Amino acid sequence: MITLDAIRKPVERELEAYEAFLERQFTADGDLLNEMLRHALSSRGKGVRPLLVCLSAAMNARTAGAAGGQRVSLAAMLVEMIHTASLIHDDVIDESDERRGKPSVNALWQSRKAVILGDYILARNMAIGLESGQFDLVSHICGRMATLCEGELLQDDCAAKQNTTRRSYLDIIYKKTASLLGVSASAGALAVGATRDKVTTMRRFGESLGMAFQIQDDILDYTPSAATGKPVGNDLREGKITLPLLMLLEKKDEAERKALLEQLKRCATDDKEVEALQQLVIEEGGLREAQALMQGYIAQAVRMLSEYDDSPYRSSLIHLCTFVAERNN
Ligand code: FPP
Ligand code: MG
């Protein structure tokens, strides 16, 4: 499988410029805040969002090198730090002690401080954006933060009521994940002055990729060998009905569905039930069916790129689609 390093190669310089920009801009006052911020910055993940910003910017730039400018670094920082803050808050909500193989912020400093760190990151992010004077980018990116909150709340409500349907599931993953990937890809195009049509195409590309990304994330939660750095089976423990289980529920009659939902409730306190339900979902083809739907979104994303001439950036975006579909972390 193609590696992320190979996918990053055509925009290596742009990514370095973004990293340096982030280091320069994102500082904190006070020892504790600084220590917490360092932890958050050093446990960032694969950097898919900044990568999307840079590849999209390079592919849409009218002149070579235009994607190395400050607007691109700023856009990459804005999306990545929204993502970072949202995961800090997500781990508080899920009471999760681990993120990317490291202790979560709430595990190290307790939830009350983790909430403040997430807020601080969002506040600093917004301030840096506004001080830059690049209001089109700030409004394009930060204007969509509310969507993530809508997705998270809907997910929480559906888990509590056990009433997730395919429609609400797709709505949740669009809001909590796909929207920000759409924003990332379109922000790259916007940062280099692409036309409105191209910005829209890139948004659609990122959103389709984002739907696939979250479905794969939900599949990995069922895969014991996953090298995700997150405990497997968390979704079931949290009572979340994601696509693999939904595929099963959709095939069952009322009584069987009720029994499965009762079993899901027991997963909150019983790891044996988690294993049994995972096994059932795998045996009955839930993962296979979820994969098929995910591949549909990948194909949709790749189709959006047909408007562009061949280039190393376009190739990397296509490889990124394959990577998302095949990733195990
Ligand atoms: C991870 O999903 C969570 C998200 C993608 C969104 C989280 C959003 C919020 C907490 C709302 C607050 C928003 C902002 C902007 C601060 P997951 O739980 O499926 O993945 P995981 O298994 O990695 O935890
Ligand atoms: Mg979570």
Coordinates of C-alpha atoms in Angstrom, one line a residue, residues 68-267:
G68 CA 4.0 27.8 -0.3
G69 CA 2.5 31.1 0.8
Q70 CA 1.3 32.1 4.2
R71 CA -2.3 31.9 3.3
V72 CA -1.9 28.1 2.8
S73 CA 0.0 27.7 6.1
L74 CA -2.7 29.7 7.8
A75 CA -5.5 27.6 6.3
A76 CA -3.7 24.3 7.3
M77 CA -3.2 25.6 10.8
L78 CA -6.8 26.7 11.2
V79 CA -8.3 23.3 10.2
E80 CA -5.8 21.2 12.1
M81 CA -6.2 23.1 15.3
I82 CA -10.0 22.9 15.1
H83 CA -9.6 19.2 14.7
T84 CA -7.1 19.0 17.6
A85 CA -9.5 20.9 19.9
S86 CA -12.5 18.8 18.9
L87 CA -10.6 15.5 19.7
I88 CA -9.6 16.9 23.1
H89 CA -13.3 17.6 23.8
D90 CA -14.3 14.3 22.3
D91 CA -12.1 12.4 24.7
V92 CA -13.7 14.3 27.6
I93 CA -17.2 13.4 26.4
D94 CA -16.3 9.8 25.7
E95 CA -14.2 9.6 29.0
S96 CA -11.4 8.1 26.9
D97 CA -8.0 7.7 28.4
E98 CA -6.0 7.1 25.3
R99 CA -5.6 8.9 22.0
R100 CA -3.1 7.8 19.3
G101 CA -1.4 5.4 21.7
K102 CA -0.7 8.2 24.2
P103 CA -2.6 9.3 27.3
S104 CA -5.4 11.7 26.4
V105 CA -5.3 15.2 27.8
N106 CA -8.1 14.4 30.3
A107 CA -6.2 11.3 31.5
L108 CA -3.2 13.4 32.3
W109 CA -4.8 16.6 33.6
Q110 CA -8.5 15.7 34.2
S111 CA -11.5 16.7 32.2
R112 CA -12.0 20.1 33.7
K113 CA -8.6 21.3 32.4
A114 CA -8.9 19.4 29.1
V115 CA -12.1 21.3 28.4
I116 CA -10.2 24.6 29.0
L117 CA -7.3 23.5 26.8
G118 CA -9.7 22.8 24.0
D119 CA -11.4 26.2 24.4
Y120 CA -7.9 27.8 24.6
I121 CA -6.8 26.2 21.3
L122 CA -10.0 27.4 19.6
A123 CA -9.7 30.9 21.0
R124 CA -6.0 31.2 20.0
N125 CA -6.8 29.8 16.6
M126 CA -9.5 32.3 16.0
A127 CA -7.3 35.2 17.3
I128 CA -4.4 34.2 15.0
G129 CA -6.8 34.0 12.1
L130 CA -8.3 37.4 12.7
E131 CA -5.0 39.1 13.3
S132 CA -3.8 37.8 10.0
G133 CA -6.5 39.8 8.3
Q134 CA -7.3 36.9 5.9
F135 CA -11.0 37.1 6.7
D136 CA -12.2 35.0 3.7
L137 CA -10.2 32.1 5.0
V138 CA -11.2 32.6 8.6
S139 CA -14.9 32.8 7.7
H140 CA -14.6 29.8 5.3
I141 CA -13.0 27.6 7.9
C142 CA -14.0 28.8 11.4
G143 CA -17.6 29.4 10.1
R144 CA -18.1 25.6 9.9
M145 CA -17.1 24.8 13.5
A146 CA -20.8 24.7 14.6
T147 CA -21.4 21.8 12.2
L148 CA -19.0 19.6 14.2
C149 CA -20.9 20.4 17.4
E150 CA -24.3 19.6 15.7
G151 CA -22.9 16.2 14.6
E152 CA -21.5 15.4 18.1
L153 CA -24.7 16.3 19.8
L154 CA -26.8 14.3 17.4
Q155 CA -24.5 11.3 17.9
D156 CA -24.9 11.6 21.6
D157 CA -28.6 11.8 21.4
C158 CA -29.0 8.9 19.0
A159 CA -26.7 6.7 21.2
A160 CA -28.8 7.6 24.3
K161 CA -32.1 6.9 22.5
Q162 CA -30.8 4.0 20.4
N163 CA -32.6 5.4 17.4
T164 CA -29.8 5.7 14.9
T165 CA -31.0 5.1 11.4
R166 CA -29.0 5.0 8.2
R167 CA -30.1 8.6 7.5
S168 CA -29.1 9.9 10.9
Y169 CA -25.8 8.0 10.8
L170 CA -24.9 9.6 7.5
D171 CA -26.0 13.0 8.8
I172 CA -23.8 12.5 12.0
I173 CA -20.6 11.5 10.1
Y174 CA -21.2 14.2 7.5
K175 CA -21.3 16.8 10.3
K176 CA -18.7 15.5 12.6
T177 CA -16.0 14.5 10.0
A178 CA -16.8 15.0 6.4
S179 CA -17.7 18.7 6.7
L180 CA -14.2 19.5 8.0
L181 CA -12.4 17.5 5.3
G182 CA -14.5 19.4 2.8
V183 CA -13.5 22.6 4.4
S184 CA -9.9 21.6 4.3
A185 CA -9.8 20.7 0.6
S186 CA -11.8 23.8 -0.4
A187 CA -9.7 26.1 1.8
G188 CA -6.6 25.0 -0.1
A189 CA -8.2 26.1 -3.3
L190 CA -9.5 29.3 -1.8
A191 CA -6.1 30.2 -0.4
V192 CA -4.6 30.3 -3.9
G193 CA -7.4 32.2 -5.4
A194 CA -9.2 29.4 -7.3
T195 CA -12.6 30.1 -8.9
R196 CA -15.8 29.5 -7.0
D197 CA -16.5 26.4 -9.1
K198 CA -13.2 24.9 -8.2
V199 CA -13.6 25.7 -4.5
T200 CA -17.0 23.9 -4.7
T201 CA -15.5 20.9 -6.5
M202 CA -12.8 20.6 -3.9
R203 CA -15.4 20.9 -1.1
R204 CA -17.3 18.0 -2.6
F205 CA -14.1 16.0 -3.1
G206 CA -13.2 16.5 0.6
E207 CA -16.6 15.7 1.8
S208 CA -16.8 12.4 -0.1
L209 CA -13.4 11.5 1.1
G210 CA -14.5 12.5 4.7
M211 CA -17.5 10.2 4.6
A212 CA -15.2 7.3 3.5
F213 CA -12.7 8.3 6.2
Q214 CA -15.3 8.1 9.0
I215 CA -16.8 4.9 7.8
Q216 CA -13.3 3.3 7.8
D217 CA -12.8 4.7 11.3
D218 CA -16.0 3.0 12.3
I219 CA -14.9 -0.3 10.6
L220 CA -11.5 -0.1 12.4
D221 CA -13.3 0.0 15.7
Y222 CA -14.4 -3.6 15.0
T223 CA -11.0 -4.8 13.9
P224 CA -9.0 -6.2 16.8
S225 CA -5.7 -5.9 14.9
A226 CA -6.1 -2.2 14.2
A227 CA -3.0 -0.2 15.0
T228 CA -5.1 2.9 15.7
G229 CA -3.7 3.7 19.1
K230 CA -7.3 3.7 20.4
P231 CA -9.0 0.9 22.3
V232 CA -11.0 -1.4 20.0
G233 CA -14.7 -1.7 20.6
N234 CA -15.1 1.8 22.1
D235 CA -18.1 2.6 19.9
L236 CA -20.0 -0.4 21.3
R237 CA -19.0 0.4 24.8
E238 CA -20.3 3.9 24.3
G239 CA -23.5 2.6 22.9
K240 CA -22.8 4.0 19.4
I241 CA -24.6 2.4 16.5
T242 CA -22.2 2.9 13.6
L243 CA -22.5 1.5 10.0
P244 CA -21.3 -2.1 10.6
L245 CA -23.9 -2.7 13.3
L246 CA -26.5 -0.7 11.5
M247 CA -26.1 -3.0 8.5
L248 CA -27.1 -5.9 10.8
L249 CA -30.0 -4.1 12.5
E250 CA -31.5 -3.2 9.1
K251 CA -31.8 -6.9 8.2
K252 CA -33.5 -8.0 11.4
D253 CA -37.1 -8.2 12.4
E254 CA -38.5 -6.2 15.3
A255 CA -37.8 -8.8 18.0
E256 CA -34.3 -9.6 16.9
R257 CA -33.5 -5.8 16.7
K258 CA -34.8 -5.4 20.2
A259 CA -32.5 -8.2 21.5
L260 CA -29.5 -6.7 19.7
L261 CA -30.2 -3.3 21.2
E262 CA -30.4 -4.9 24.7
Q263 CA -27.0 -6.6 24.0
L264 CA -25.6 -3.2 23.0
K265 CA -26.8 -1.7 26.3
R266 CA -24.9 -4.4 28.2
C267 CA -21.7 -3.5 26.3

